[in-house]
Short mmCIF file of C-alpha atoms in Angstrom, two decimals:
data_model
loop_
_atom_site.label_atom_id
_atom_site.label_comp_id
_atom_site.label_asym_id
_atom_site.label_seq_id
_atom_site.Cartn_x
_atom_site.Cartn_y
_atom_site.Cartn_z
CA MET A 961 102.66 81.46 92.89
CA SER A 962 103.69 80.41 89.45
CA LEU A 963 101.84 83.47 88.31
CA VAL A 964 104.03 85.76 90.36
CA PHE A 965 107.37 85.02 88.99
CA ARG A 966 107.10 85.52 85.30
CA PRO A 967 110.30 87.31 84.35
CA LYS A 968 108.87 88.48 81.04
CA HIS A 969 106.01 90.14 82.84
CA ILE A 970 108.14 91.69 85.60
CA PHE A 971 110.98 92.95 83.40
CA GLY A 972 108.69 93.88 80.53
CA GLU A 973 106.40 95.88 82.82
CA THR A 974 109.32 97.53 84.55
CA PHE A 975 111.04 98.72 81.44
CA SER A 976 107.91 99.75 79.62
CA SER A 977 106.92 101.63 82.78
CA LEU A 978 110.34 103.29 82.99
CA ARG A 979 109.90 104.31 79.36
CA ARG A 980 106.39 105.57 79.82
CA ASN A 981 107.12 107.38 83.10
CA PHE A 982 110.64 108.42 82.18
CA LEU A 983 110.52 111.70 84.09
CA MET A 984 109.20 110.02 87.20
CA GLY A 985 111.86 107.32 87.17
CA PHE A 986 114.51 109.87 86.39
CA THR A 987 113.39 111.92 89.44
CA ALA A 988 113.47 108.90 91.69
CA ILE A 989 116.90 107.81 90.51
CA THR A 990 118.34 111.31 90.88
CA THR A 991 116.91 111.63 94.35
CA VAL A 992 118.44 108.33 95.46
CA ALA A 993 121.76 109.23 93.85
CA ILE A 994 122.01 112.65 95.50
CA THR A 995 120.94 111.62 98.98
CA LEU A 996 123.01 108.45 99.01
CA PHE A 997 125.95 110.44 97.75
CA ILE A 998 125.58 112.77 100.71
CA VAL A 999 125.21 109.79 103.05
CA GLY A 1000 128.33 108.29 101.49
CA VAL A 1001 130.46 111.43 101.80
CA PHE A 1002 129.26 111.79 105.34
CA SER A 1003 130.00 108.18 106.31
CA ILE A 1004 133.46 108.45 104.82
CA ILE A 1005 134.22 111.66 106.69
CA VAL A 1006 132.86 110.20 109.91
CA PHE A 1007 134.86 107.05 109.45
CA ASP A 1008 137.99 109.07 108.91
CA ILE A 1009 137.38 111.27 111.93
CA GLN A 1010 136.94 108.08 113.90
CA SER A 1011 140.14 106.56 112.64
CA VAL A 1012 142.06 109.79 113.29
CA LEU A 1013 140.75 109.77 116.81
CA ASN A 1014 141.47 106.07 117.21
CA SER A 1015 145.05 106.42 116.14
CA ILE A 1016 145.53 109.35 118.45
CA GLU A 1017 144.03 107.17 121.14
CA ASN A 1018 146.47 104.40 120.34
CA GLN A 1019 149.42 106.79 120.55
CA VAL A 1020 148.53 107.55 124.13
CA GLU A 1021 151.26 106.27 126.45
CA ILE A 1022 152.22 106.30 130.08
CA ALA A 1023 155.66 107.65 130.78
CA VAL A 1024 157.11 106.50 134.08
CA TYR A 1025 160.19 108.61 134.95
CA LEU A 1026 162.64 106.95 137.28
CA LYS A 1027 164.78 108.54 139.97
CA ASP A 1028 168.45 108.82 139.05
CA ASN A 1029 169.51 106.87 142.14
CA ILE A 1030 167.34 103.83 141.44
CA SER A 1031 169.13 100.50 141.89
CA ASP A 1032 169.35 98.12 138.97
CA ASP A 1033 167.55 95.44 140.98
CA LEU A 1034 164.58 97.71 141.60
CA LYS A 1035 164.55 98.82 137.98
CA ILE A 1036 164.41 95.23 136.75
CA TYR A 1037 161.84 94.38 139.35
CA ILE A 1038 159.54 97.23 138.18
CA GLU A 1039 160.06 96.30 134.52
CA ASP A 1040 159.16 92.64 135.15
CA GLU A 1041 156.13 93.70 137.14
CA ILE A 1042 154.86 95.99 134.34
CA LYS A 1043 155.38 93.26 131.76
CA GLU A 1044 153.07 90.96 133.69
CA TRP A 1045 150.11 93.32 133.69
CA PRO A 1046 147.55 92.00 131.23
CA GLU A 1047 146.60 95.50 129.95
CA VAL A 1048 150.10 96.23 128.73
CA GLU A 1049 150.84 95.95 125.03
CA GLU A 1050 154.47 96.97 125.12
CA VAL A 1051 156.93 98.43 127.57
CA THR A 1052 160.13 100.15 126.49
CA PHE A 1053 162.97 101.16 128.75
CA ILE A 1054 164.61 104.44 127.83
CA SER A 1055 167.91 104.91 129.59
CA LYS A 1056 169.26 108.34 130.50
CA ASP A 1057 171.62 108.24 127.52
CA GLN A 1058 168.88 107.26 125.09
CA ALA A 1059 166.69 110.02 126.46
CA LEU A 1060 169.43 112.58 125.86
CA GLU A 1061 170.06 111.21 122.38
CA ARG A 1062 166.40 111.53 121.55
CA PHE A 1063 166.24 115.00 122.99
CA LYS A 1064 169.17 116.05 120.86
CA THR A 1065 167.64 114.79 117.62
CA GLN A 1066 164.32 116.42 118.42
CA ASN A 1067 165.92 119.77 119.06
CA GLU A 1068 168.68 119.69 116.52
CA GLY A 1069 170.15 123.08 115.71
CA SER A 1070 168.43 124.69 118.67
CA ASP A 1071 170.26 126.88 121.19
CA ILE A 1072 168.84 124.90 124.00
CA LEU A 1073 171.41 122.12 123.39
CA LYS A 1074 174.25 124.46 124.29
CA GLU A 1075 172.69 125.17 127.69
CA ILE A 1076 172.64 121.54 128.66
CA GLN A 1077 175.45 120.31 130.82
CA GLY A 1078 175.80 116.69 131.79
CA ASN A 1079 172.57 114.71 131.48
CA PRO A 1080 169.59 116.18 133.32
CA LEU A 1081 167.14 113.78 131.69
CA PRO A 1082 165.75 110.87 133.68
CA ALA A 1083 165.51 107.24 132.56
CA SER A 1084 161.95 106.08 131.95
CA PHE A 1085 159.56 103.28 131.05
CA GLU A 1086 157.23 104.01 128.17
CA ILE A 1087 154.09 101.87 128.39
CA ARG A 1088 151.66 101.30 125.58
CA LEU A 1089 148.34 99.68 126.42
CA LYS A 1090 146.16 97.23 124.56
CA ASP A 1091 143.12 99.26 125.50
CA PRO A 1092 143.94 102.97 125.92
CA GLN A 1093 140.72 103.44 127.96
CA LYS A 1094 142.46 101.69 130.88
CA ILE A 1095 145.26 104.23 131.05
CA GLU A 1096 144.23 105.84 134.31
CA GLN A 1097 143.76 102.51 136.04
CA VAL A 1098 147.26 101.43 135.09
CA ALA A 1099 148.89 104.76 135.90
CA LEU A 1100 147.46 104.67 139.41
CA ARG A 1101 149.43 101.53 140.19
CA PHE A 1102 152.55 103.71 140.48
CA VAL A 1103 150.96 105.58 143.33
CA ASP A 1104 151.39 104.30 146.89
CA LYS A 1105 148.97 104.41 149.80
CA ASP A 1106 149.99 107.93 150.86
CA GLY A 1107 149.39 109.41 147.47
CA GLY A 1108 153.07 109.66 146.57
CA ASN A 1109 154.90 107.63 143.96
CA ILE A 1110 156.24 104.17 144.70
CA GLU A 1111 159.87 103.73 145.44
CA GLY A 1112 162.27 104.54 142.61
CA VAL A 1113 159.64 106.38 140.56
CA ASP A 1114 159.95 110.11 140.22
CA GLU A 1115 156.93 111.03 138.15
CA VAL A 1116 154.18 109.38 136.09
CA ILE A 1117 152.82 111.31 133.12
CA TYR A 1118 149.86 110.30 131.01
CA GLY A 1119 147.87 113.44 130.31
CA ARG A 1120 144.80 112.48 132.27
CA ASN A 1121 142.45 115.26 131.24
CA TYR A 1122 143.51 115.22 127.62
CA VAL A 1123 142.85 111.49 127.43
CA LYS A 1124 139.44 111.79 129.04
CA LYS A 1125 138.41 114.50 126.63
CA LEU A 1126 139.63 112.50 123.66
CA PHE A 1127 137.60 109.50 124.68
CA SER A 1128 134.43 111.48 125.11
CA ILE A 1129 134.92 113.20 121.73
CA THR A 1130 135.29 109.83 120.06
CA ALA A 1131 132.10 108.53 121.64
CA VAL A 1132 130.06 111.66 120.91
CA THR A 1133 131.12 112.01 117.24
CA GLY A 1134 130.25 108.34 116.68
CA THR A 1135 126.71 108.79 118.08
CA ILE A 1136 126.03 112.04 116.26
CA ALA A 1137 127.29 110.56 113.01
CA LEU A 1138 125.03 107.56 113.33
CA LEU A 1139 122.04 109.79 114.06
CA ILE A 1140 122.69 112.01 111.05
CA ILE A 1141 123.09 108.99 108.77
CA ILE A 1142 119.82 107.52 110.00
CA ILE A 1143 118.06 110.85 109.44
CA LEU A 1144 119.46 111.12 105.91
CA VAL A 1145 118.39 107.56 105.05
CA LEU A 1146 114.88 108.24 106.36
CA ALA A 1147 114.72 111.46 104.38
CA THR A 1148 115.70 109.54 101.26
CA MET A 1149 113.02 106.96 101.97
CA VAL A 1150 110.36 109.64 102.23
CA LEU A 1151 111.50 111.15 98.93
CA ILE A 1152 111.55 107.84 97.09
CA PHE A 1153 108.27 106.86 98.69
CA ASN A 1154 106.73 110.00 97.19
CA THR A 1155 108.21 109.58 93.76
CA ILE A 1156 107.13 105.95 93.54
CA ARG A 1157 103.71 106.92 94.83
CA LEU A 1158 103.46 109.37 91.97
CA SER A 1159 104.50 106.68 89.53
CA ILE A 1160 101.87 104.35 90.96
CA TYR A 1161 99.32 107.17 90.89
CA ALA A 1162 100.03 107.66 87.19
CA ARG A 1163 99.18 104.00 86.68
CA ARG A 1164 96.31 103.69 89.13
CA LYS A 1165 93.80 102.96 86.39
CA GLU A 1166 95.91 100.04 85.18
CA ILE A 1167 96.14 98.72 88.76
CA GLU A 1168 92.40 99.13 89.23
CA VAL A 1169 91.62 97.21 86.07
CA MET A 1170 94.13 94.47 87.00
CA LYS A 1171 92.50 94.06 90.38
CA LEU A 1172 88.98 94.04 88.93
CA VAL A 1173 89.73 91.32 86.41
CA GLY A 1174 91.27 89.18 89.12
CA ALA A 1175 95.01 89.70 89.03
CA THR A 1176 96.64 88.57 92.27
CA ASN A 1177 98.17 91.13 94.55
CA TRP A 1178 101.63 89.82 93.88
CA TYR A 1179 101.13 90.00 90.16
CA VAL A 1180 100.32 93.69 90.51
CA ARG A 1181 103.01 94.32 93.10
CA ALA A 1182 105.95 92.54 91.51
CA PRO A 1183 106.73 94.98 88.66
CA PHE A 1184 106.46 98.00 90.99
CA LEU A 1185 108.72 96.41 93.59
CA PHE A 1186 111.18 95.56 90.87
CA GLU A 1187 110.94 99.06 89.45
CA GLY A 1188 111.54 100.53 92.90
CA SER A 1189 114.58 98.38 93.62
CA PHE A 1190 115.91 98.93 90.13
CA GLU A 1191 115.68 102.70 90.57
CA GLY A 1192 117.31 102.36 93.99
CA PHE A 1193 120.05 100.23 92.53
CA ILE A 1194 120.80 102.69 89.71
CA GLY A 1195 120.61 105.64 92.11
CA GLY A 1196 122.96 103.88 94.53
CA GLY A 1197 125.29 103.01 91.64
CA ILE A 1198 125.46 106.65 90.51
CA ALA A 1199 126.17 107.72 94.10
CA VAL A 1200 129.02 105.18 94.29
CA LEU A 1201 130.50 106.43 90.99
CA LEU A 1202 130.36 110.02 92.19
CA LEU A 1203 131.99 109.05 95.47
CA TYR A 1204 134.66 107.12 93.61
CA PHE A 1205 135.58 110.10 91.45
CA LEU A 1206 135.43 112.54 94.35
CA ASN A 1207 137.69 110.22 96.26
CA ARG A 1208 140.02 109.61 93.40
CA PHE A 1209 140.57 113.09 92.13
CA LEU A 1210 139.89 115.44 95.01
CA LEU A 1211 140.56 114.03 98.39
CA ILE A 1212 143.40 111.59 98.12
CA LYS A 1213 146.09 114.27 98.05
CA GLY A 1214 144.89 115.99 101.18
CA GLU A 1215 144.49 112.69 102.95
CA THR A 1216 147.93 111.50 102.00
CA ALA A 1217 149.39 114.58 103.57
CA LEU A 1218 147.35 113.97 106.69
CA VAL A 1219 148.47 110.37 106.83
CA GLU A 1220 152.10 111.25 106.51
CA THR A 1221 152.10 113.95 109.16
CA MET A 1222 150.00 112.10 111.68
CA ARG A 1223 151.00 108.51 111.03
CA ILE A 1224 147.34 107.50 110.70
CA LYS A 1225 146.32 104.33 109.03
CA ASN A 1226 143.01 103.01 107.68
CA LEU A 1227 141.69 106.16 106.13
CA ALA A 1228 138.58 105.20 104.12
CA LEU A 1229 139.08 107.99 101.64
CA LEU A 1230 142.34 106.48 100.46
CA GLY A 1231 140.28 103.81 98.84
CA THR A 1232 142.90 101.17 99.47
CA ASP A 1233 141.15 99.76 102.45
CA ASN A 1234 138.28 97.31 102.49
CA VAL A 1235 136.28 99.93 104.27
CA ILE A 1236 135.63 101.96 101.15
CA ILE A 1237 134.43 98.88 99.32
CA PHE A 1238 132.17 98.11 102.24
CA ILE A 1239 130.76 101.64 102.11
CA TYR A 1240 130.17 101.34 98.36
CA LEU A 1241 128.41 98.04 98.72
CA ALA A 1242 126.38 99.27 101.63
CA ILE A 1243 125.23 102.31 99.61
CA ILE A 1244 124.01 100.11 96.75
CA VAL A 1245 122.27 97.70 99.13
CA ILE A 1246 120.66 100.63 100.99
CA GLY A 1247 119.54 102.04 97.59
CA ILE A 1248 117.88 98.75 96.67
CA LEU A 1249 116.23 98.38 100.05
CA ILE A 1250 114.99 101.99 100.02
CA GLY A 1251 113.42 101.44 96.59
CA LEU A 1252 111.90 98.14 97.60
CA LEU A 1253 110.46 99.31 100.93
CA SER A 1254 109.19 102.61 99.63
CA SER A 1255 107.36 101.07 96.68
CA GLY A 1256 106.01 98.36 98.96
CA PHE A 1257 104.57 100.99 101.31
CA ALA A 1258 103.36 103.21 98.48
CA LEU A 1259 101.49 100.27 96.87
CA ARG A 1260 99.57 99.27 99.95
CA ARG A 1261 96.88 101.86 99.43
CA TYR A 1262 96.27 100.99 95.79
CA LEU A 1263 96.04 97.25 96.40
CA LYS A 1264 93.01 97.65 98.61
CA VAL A 1265 90.62 97.83 95.62
CA MET B 991 70.68 76.73 90.76
CA ASN B 992 71.18 79.85 92.87
CA MET B 993 73.91 81.93 91.31
CA ILE B 994 73.75 84.81 93.77
CA GLU B 995 72.16 84.74 97.18
CA PHE B 996 72.04 87.48 99.82
CA ARG B 997 70.98 86.39 103.32
CA ASN B 998 70.16 89.22 105.75
CA VAL B 999 72.93 91.34 104.31
CA SER B 1000 73.57 94.80 105.72
CA LYS B 1001 76.26 97.21 104.85
CA ILE B 1002 76.96 100.12 107.19
CA TYR B 1003 79.75 102.47 106.17
CA GLU B 1004 82.22 103.93 108.62
CA ASN B 1005 80.27 107.18 108.90
CA ASP B 1006 77.34 105.06 110.19
CA SER B 1007 75.30 105.53 107.04
CA ALA B 1008 73.53 102.30 106.12
CA ALA B 1009 73.83 101.56 102.39
CA LEU B 1010 72.00 98.24 102.52
CA LYS B 1011 69.65 97.04 105.25
CA ASP B 1012 68.88 93.39 105.78
CA ILE B 1013 68.78 92.40 102.15
CA ASN B 1014 67.44 88.93 101.18
CA LEU B 1015 67.64 88.12 97.50
CA VAL B 1016 68.11 85.09 95.27
CA ILE B 1017 69.24 85.35 91.63
CA LYS B 1018 69.15 82.11 89.66
CA LYS B 1019 71.65 80.98 87.03
CA GLY B 1020 70.89 82.51 83.63
CA GLU B 1021 68.65 85.29 84.99
CA PHE B 1022 68.74 88.88 83.76
CA VAL B 1023 68.07 91.26 86.66
CA PHE B 1024 67.75 95.03 86.74
CA MET B 1025 68.65 96.75 89.99
CA VAL B 1026 66.81 100.06 89.89
CA GLY B 1027 66.41 102.98 92.22
CA PRO B 1028 67.61 106.55 92.67
CA SER B 1029 71.28 107.24 93.25
CA GLY B 1030 72.27 106.50 96.81
CA SER B 1031 69.70 103.74 97.08
CA GLY B 1032 72.41 101.02 97.41
CA LYS B 1033 72.83 99.73 93.84
CA SER B 1034 76.54 100.34 93.67
CA THR B 1035 77.05 98.92 97.15
CA PHE B 1036 75.27 95.77 95.99
CA ILE B 1037 77.68 95.36 93.08
CA LYS B 1038 80.75 96.17 95.16
CA LEU B 1039 79.76 93.52 97.68
CA LEU B 1040 79.55 90.89 94.90
CA ILE B 1041 83.14 91.43 93.77
CA LYS B 1042 84.22 91.88 97.36
CA GLU B 1043 85.55 95.32 96.79
CA ILE B 1044 83.91 95.94 100.14
CA SER B 1045 82.67 93.45 102.74
CA SER B 1046 79.23 93.23 104.26
CA THR B 1047 78.78 94.37 107.85
CA THR B 1048 76.41 91.51 108.70
CA GLY B 1049 74.76 88.67 106.83
CA THR B 1050 76.12 86.23 104.25
CA ILE B 1051 76.52 86.34 100.51
CA PHE B 1052 76.71 83.17 98.43
CA ILE B 1053 77.96 82.99 94.87
CA ALA B 1054 77.40 79.69 93.12
CA GLY B 1055 76.69 78.19 96.53
CA ARG B 1056 79.88 79.42 98.11
CA ASN B 1057 79.97 81.83 101.04
CA ILE B 1058 82.16 84.73 99.96
CA CYS B 1059 82.05 86.60 103.24
CA ASN B 1060 84.75 84.48 104.87
CA LEU B 1061 86.84 84.42 101.71
CA LYS B 1062 90.50 85.04 102.42
CA ASN B 1063 92.12 87.98 100.70
CA ASN B 1064 94.27 85.82 98.50
CA ARG B 1065 91.14 84.04 97.19
CA ILE B 1066 89.50 87.25 96.02
CA PRO B 1067 91.23 87.24 92.60
CA GLN B 1068 89.74 83.82 91.94
CA LEU B 1069 86.28 85.15 92.71
CA ARG B 1070 86.74 88.09 90.41
CA ARG B 1071 87.86 85.89 87.54
CA ASN B 1072 84.34 84.44 87.61
CA ILE B 1073 82.59 87.79 87.56
CA GLY B 1074 82.81 90.17 84.60
CA CYS B 1075 82.34 93.85 85.33
CA ILE B 1076 81.11 96.64 83.08
CA PHE B 1077 81.27 100.28 84.10
CA GLN B 1078 79.66 103.56 83.16
CA ASP B 1079 83.12 105.04 82.44
CA TYR B 1080 84.41 101.89 80.65
CA LYS B 1081 87.78 101.97 82.50
CA LEU B 1082 89.77 101.30 79.33
CA LEU B 1083 93.53 101.89 79.28
CA SER B 1084 94.01 104.80 76.93
CA ASP B 1085 97.52 103.91 75.79
CA ARG B 1086 96.56 100.42 74.60
CA THR B 1087 94.67 99.30 71.57
CA VAL B 1088 91.31 97.52 71.64
CA PHE B 1089 93.04 94.19 71.25
CA GLU B 1090 95.58 95.00 73.96
CA ASN B 1091 92.92 96.18 76.38
CA ILE B 1092 91.10 92.88 76.14
CA ALA B 1093 94.26 90.82 76.04
CA PHE B 1094 95.35 92.62 79.24
CA ALA B 1095 92.51 91.01 81.17
CA LEU B 1096 93.71 87.58 80.14
CA GLU B 1097 97.39 88.33 80.60
CA VAL B 1098 97.05 89.42 84.17
CA ILE B 1099 95.34 86.16 85.14
CA GLY B 1100 98.19 84.23 83.51
CA LYS B 1101 96.54 82.94 80.35
CA PRO B 1102 99.10 81.79 77.83
CA ASN B 1103 99.58 83.64 74.54
CA TYR B 1104 97.93 81.11 72.27
CA ILE B 1105 94.72 81.30 74.26
CA ILE B 1106 94.82 85.11 74.18
CA LYS B 1107 95.34 85.06 70.40
CA ALA B 1108 92.36 82.76 69.97
CA GLN B 1109 89.91 84.27 72.44
CA VAL B 1110 90.35 88.00 71.86
CA PRO B 1111 89.32 88.01 68.15
CA GLN B 1112 86.46 85.72 69.00
CA VAL B 1113 85.03 88.05 71.64
CA LEU B 1114 85.62 91.03 69.36
CA LYS B 1115 83.46 89.35 66.73
CA LEU B 1116 80.79 88.84 69.37
CA VAL B 1117 80.68 92.56 70.23
CA GLY B 1118 81.06 93.58 66.61
CA LEU B 1119 84.47 95.30 66.79
CA TYR B 1120 86.60 92.76 64.95
CA ASN B 1121 87.71 95.33 62.38
CA LYS B 1122 88.65 97.89 65.06
CA MET B 1123 90.98 95.80 67.15
CA ASP B 1124 93.98 98.02 66.38
CA SER B 1125 92.21 101.28 67.28
CA LEU B 1126 92.98 103.19 70.47
CA PRO B 1127 90.05 103.89 72.79
CA HIS B 1128 89.92 107.62 71.96
CA GLN B 1129 89.39 106.76 68.29
CA LEU B 1130 86.15 104.99 69.18
CA SER B 1131 82.64 106.25 69.88
CA GLY B 1132 81.16 105.93 73.38
CA GLY B 1133 79.09 102.90 72.33
CA GLU B 1134 82.12 101.23 70.83
CA GLN B 1135 84.15 101.86 73.97
CA GLN B 1136 81.41 100.25 76.02
CA ARG B 1137 81.52 97.25 73.68
CA VAL B 1138 85.24 96.94 74.33
CA CYS B 1139 84.51 97.07 78.04
CA ILE B 1140 81.94 94.30 77.62
CA ALA B 1141 84.37 92.24 75.54
CA ARG B 1142 86.97 92.60 78.25
CA ALA B 1143 84.53 91.57 80.93
CA PHE B 1144 83.32 88.59 78.91
CA VAL B 1145 86.49 87.33 77.25
CA ASN B 1146 87.14 84.97 80.13
CA ARG B 1147 83.56 83.60 79.85
CA PRO B 1148 82.58 84.33 83.45
CA PRO B 1149 79.26 82.84 84.66
CA ILE B 1150 78.22 86.26 86.08
CA LEU B 1151 78.28 89.65 84.42
CA LEU B 1152 77.76 92.81 86.53
CA ALA B 1153 76.93 96.07 84.78
CA ASP B 1154 76.98 99.33 86.72
CA GLU B 1155 75.03 101.93 84.71
CA PRO B 1156 76.50 100.69 81.42
CA THR B 1157 74.35 103.00 79.31
CA GLY B 1158 74.76 106.03 81.59
CA ASN B 1159 76.88 107.95 79.09
CA LEU B 1160 75.20 106.78 75.88
CA ASP B 1161 72.36 108.02 73.71
CA PRO B 1162 69.16 105.90 73.44
CA ALA B 1163 69.97 104.34 70.07
CA THR B 1164 73.48 103.30 71.14
CA SER B 1165 72.09 102.08 74.45
CA GLU B 1166 69.72 99.81 72.61
CA GLY B 1167 72.63 98.16 70.84
CA ILE B 1168 74.41 97.65 74.13
CA MET B 1169 71.27 96.09 75.64
CA LYS B 1170 70.97 93.72 72.68
CA LEU B 1171 74.53 92.65 73.24
CA LEU B 1172 73.90 92.04 76.93
CA SER B 1173 70.81 90.03 76.07
CA ARG B 1174 72.83 87.84 73.74
CA ILE B 1175 75.39 87.25 76.41
CA ASN B 1176 72.56 86.40 78.78
CA LEU B 1177 71.09 83.95 76.29
CA ILE B 1178 74.38 82.01 76.23
CA GLY B 1179 73.63 81.28 79.88
CA THR B 1180 75.42 84.10 81.66
CA THR B 1181 73.72 85.57 84.72
CA VAL B 1182 73.51 89.36 84.19
CA VAL B 1183 72.92 91.90 86.93
CA MET B 1184 72.54 95.46 85.73
CA ALA B 1185 72.22 98.54 87.87
CA THR B 1186 70.49 101.41 86.09
CA HIS B 1187 68.08 104.26 86.57
CA GLU B 1188 67.06 104.49 82.94
CA LYS B 1189 63.36 103.96 82.68
CA SER B 1190 63.04 103.36 78.94
CA ILE B 1191 65.60 100.54 78.92
CA VAL B 1192 64.01 98.72 81.79
CA ASN B 1193 60.56 99.10 80.32
CA ALA B 1194 61.65 97.86 76.89
CA MET B 1195 63.38 94.75 78.23
CA ARG B 1196 60.64 93.37 80.48
CA ARG B 1197 62.98 91.44 82.71
CA ARG B 1198 63.10 90.90 86.46
CA VAL B 1199 63.29 94.22 88.33
CA VAL B 1200 64.55 94.66 91.86
CA GLU B 1201 63.96 98.15 93.20
CA LEU B 1202 66.02 99.57 96.02
CA GLU B 1203 65.26 102.59 98.06
CA ASP B 1204 67.38 103.74 101.01
CA GLY B 1205 69.02 100.33 101.13
CA ILE B 1206 65.83 98.32 101.28
CA ILE B 1207 64.24 96.16 98.53
CA ILE B 1208 60.84 97.76 97.98
CA ARG B 1209 59.88 95.72 94.91
CA ASP B 1210 60.94 92.47 93.19
CA GLN B 1211 58.96 91.78 90.03
CA LYS B 1212 59.36 88.92 87.54
CA ARG B 1213 58.66 90.90 84.35
CA GLY B 1214 58.73 94.38 85.64
CA VAL B 1215 58.89 97.92 84.47
CA TYR B 1216 60.62 100.92 86.02
CA GLY B 1217 58.40 102.38 88.71
CA SER B 1218 55.23 100.58 89.74
#
């Protein structure tokens, strides 16, 4: 084994090989950079779609409108009951006055305000859940045995169909995204595999001689594996740089607008979050792994001598 | 001492063609043996089996008393370090000088620099190319390239030297020089096995001749000539 790890041999061979097969190495690096860049852009977009969907999901609420004639005792009883449900994140009571106030600010300057006499708006509970997926389950608790609403409750609104659609969209985009990323990574591997195979092919005579004079497999393999991972690393690094500049100079403005209008947090493109750093690191690691695995596979044939 | 021993060795390739059939052969230490026969008779298979480039289908092969048939893959390099190989096409690396080509064989088996610096000039003197150590292969004649190949095979002083048609690309006068060189290496005590189909060389040398035809030994003569 002492023969295997000889840094001078590994690094020396790698760099002289990169010099000798400059075009080949250049092709491999460019290929990694371009495909990983696409993978990166795609992951960021997917991540952002996911976080948009997630924050819409989290904004989903149940509104429980109360009858005007509800007694204070019953109101307090219902509120206490809701607060005890484990699924509930937060429950807010909106009185008739508050509801009117809110309506007025939302429709400021509109003619509709002149039409309103007295206060037609009901008081309500607004319920936010820890897990929005449970919304239907919770909403159904306001329904009694006969299918009507329980005493004191006028109407329960939670946009059942809309919520269901949203959840299925979230799930489907996630799966599709994962599939596309896997396909892109595999395609990259095939491309790198081929470029490194060409580089090995260009040096097949050297490998043959090495094997014939009794070099160990690892001695032959090590410089190629290092070359492969080095090319993957550089390619991944270039992809990350491109992503960084794309992110920095093109997309942040658009995203900021989106964030402000939709109150969405955790957008990867903003670059402030750990997520973007994770994506960058992952791309470099994937680059190294792609280089390593592809050269490993490509070498197998030539080591059989 | 038996340097090479084949016991009932057969090699059948995947397409069911038998390259060697039930070969029994003993080559002693220090012998010089010609393997002769037409192409396709099994000469190359014989040599490939010795360096375990391929494995025998049945039978056992011993080198210096050790069975190499059950040798694990990671022990093959060790075997090859004890067998020098010479080829018809020299297999020199065209972008390296004579010195570098020979040094390469020592580098890849992990020999330190000071040994390389001592042994390469020494072997170059032996093959008569000391003053050409900085030349590139394409600047040399065919005979000189073959000498580099021999130097590379012999620089590690292996006990066995295998030569596969070493004079195949050379004219008779140059071939004679190569044969003299191989004889000298043999006189130092190296066992030499040479596959050839060149009549004049075999006849001139008067060494042991093993003749193969269709994978069978049809003649094994102590001081033979080509063709009986």
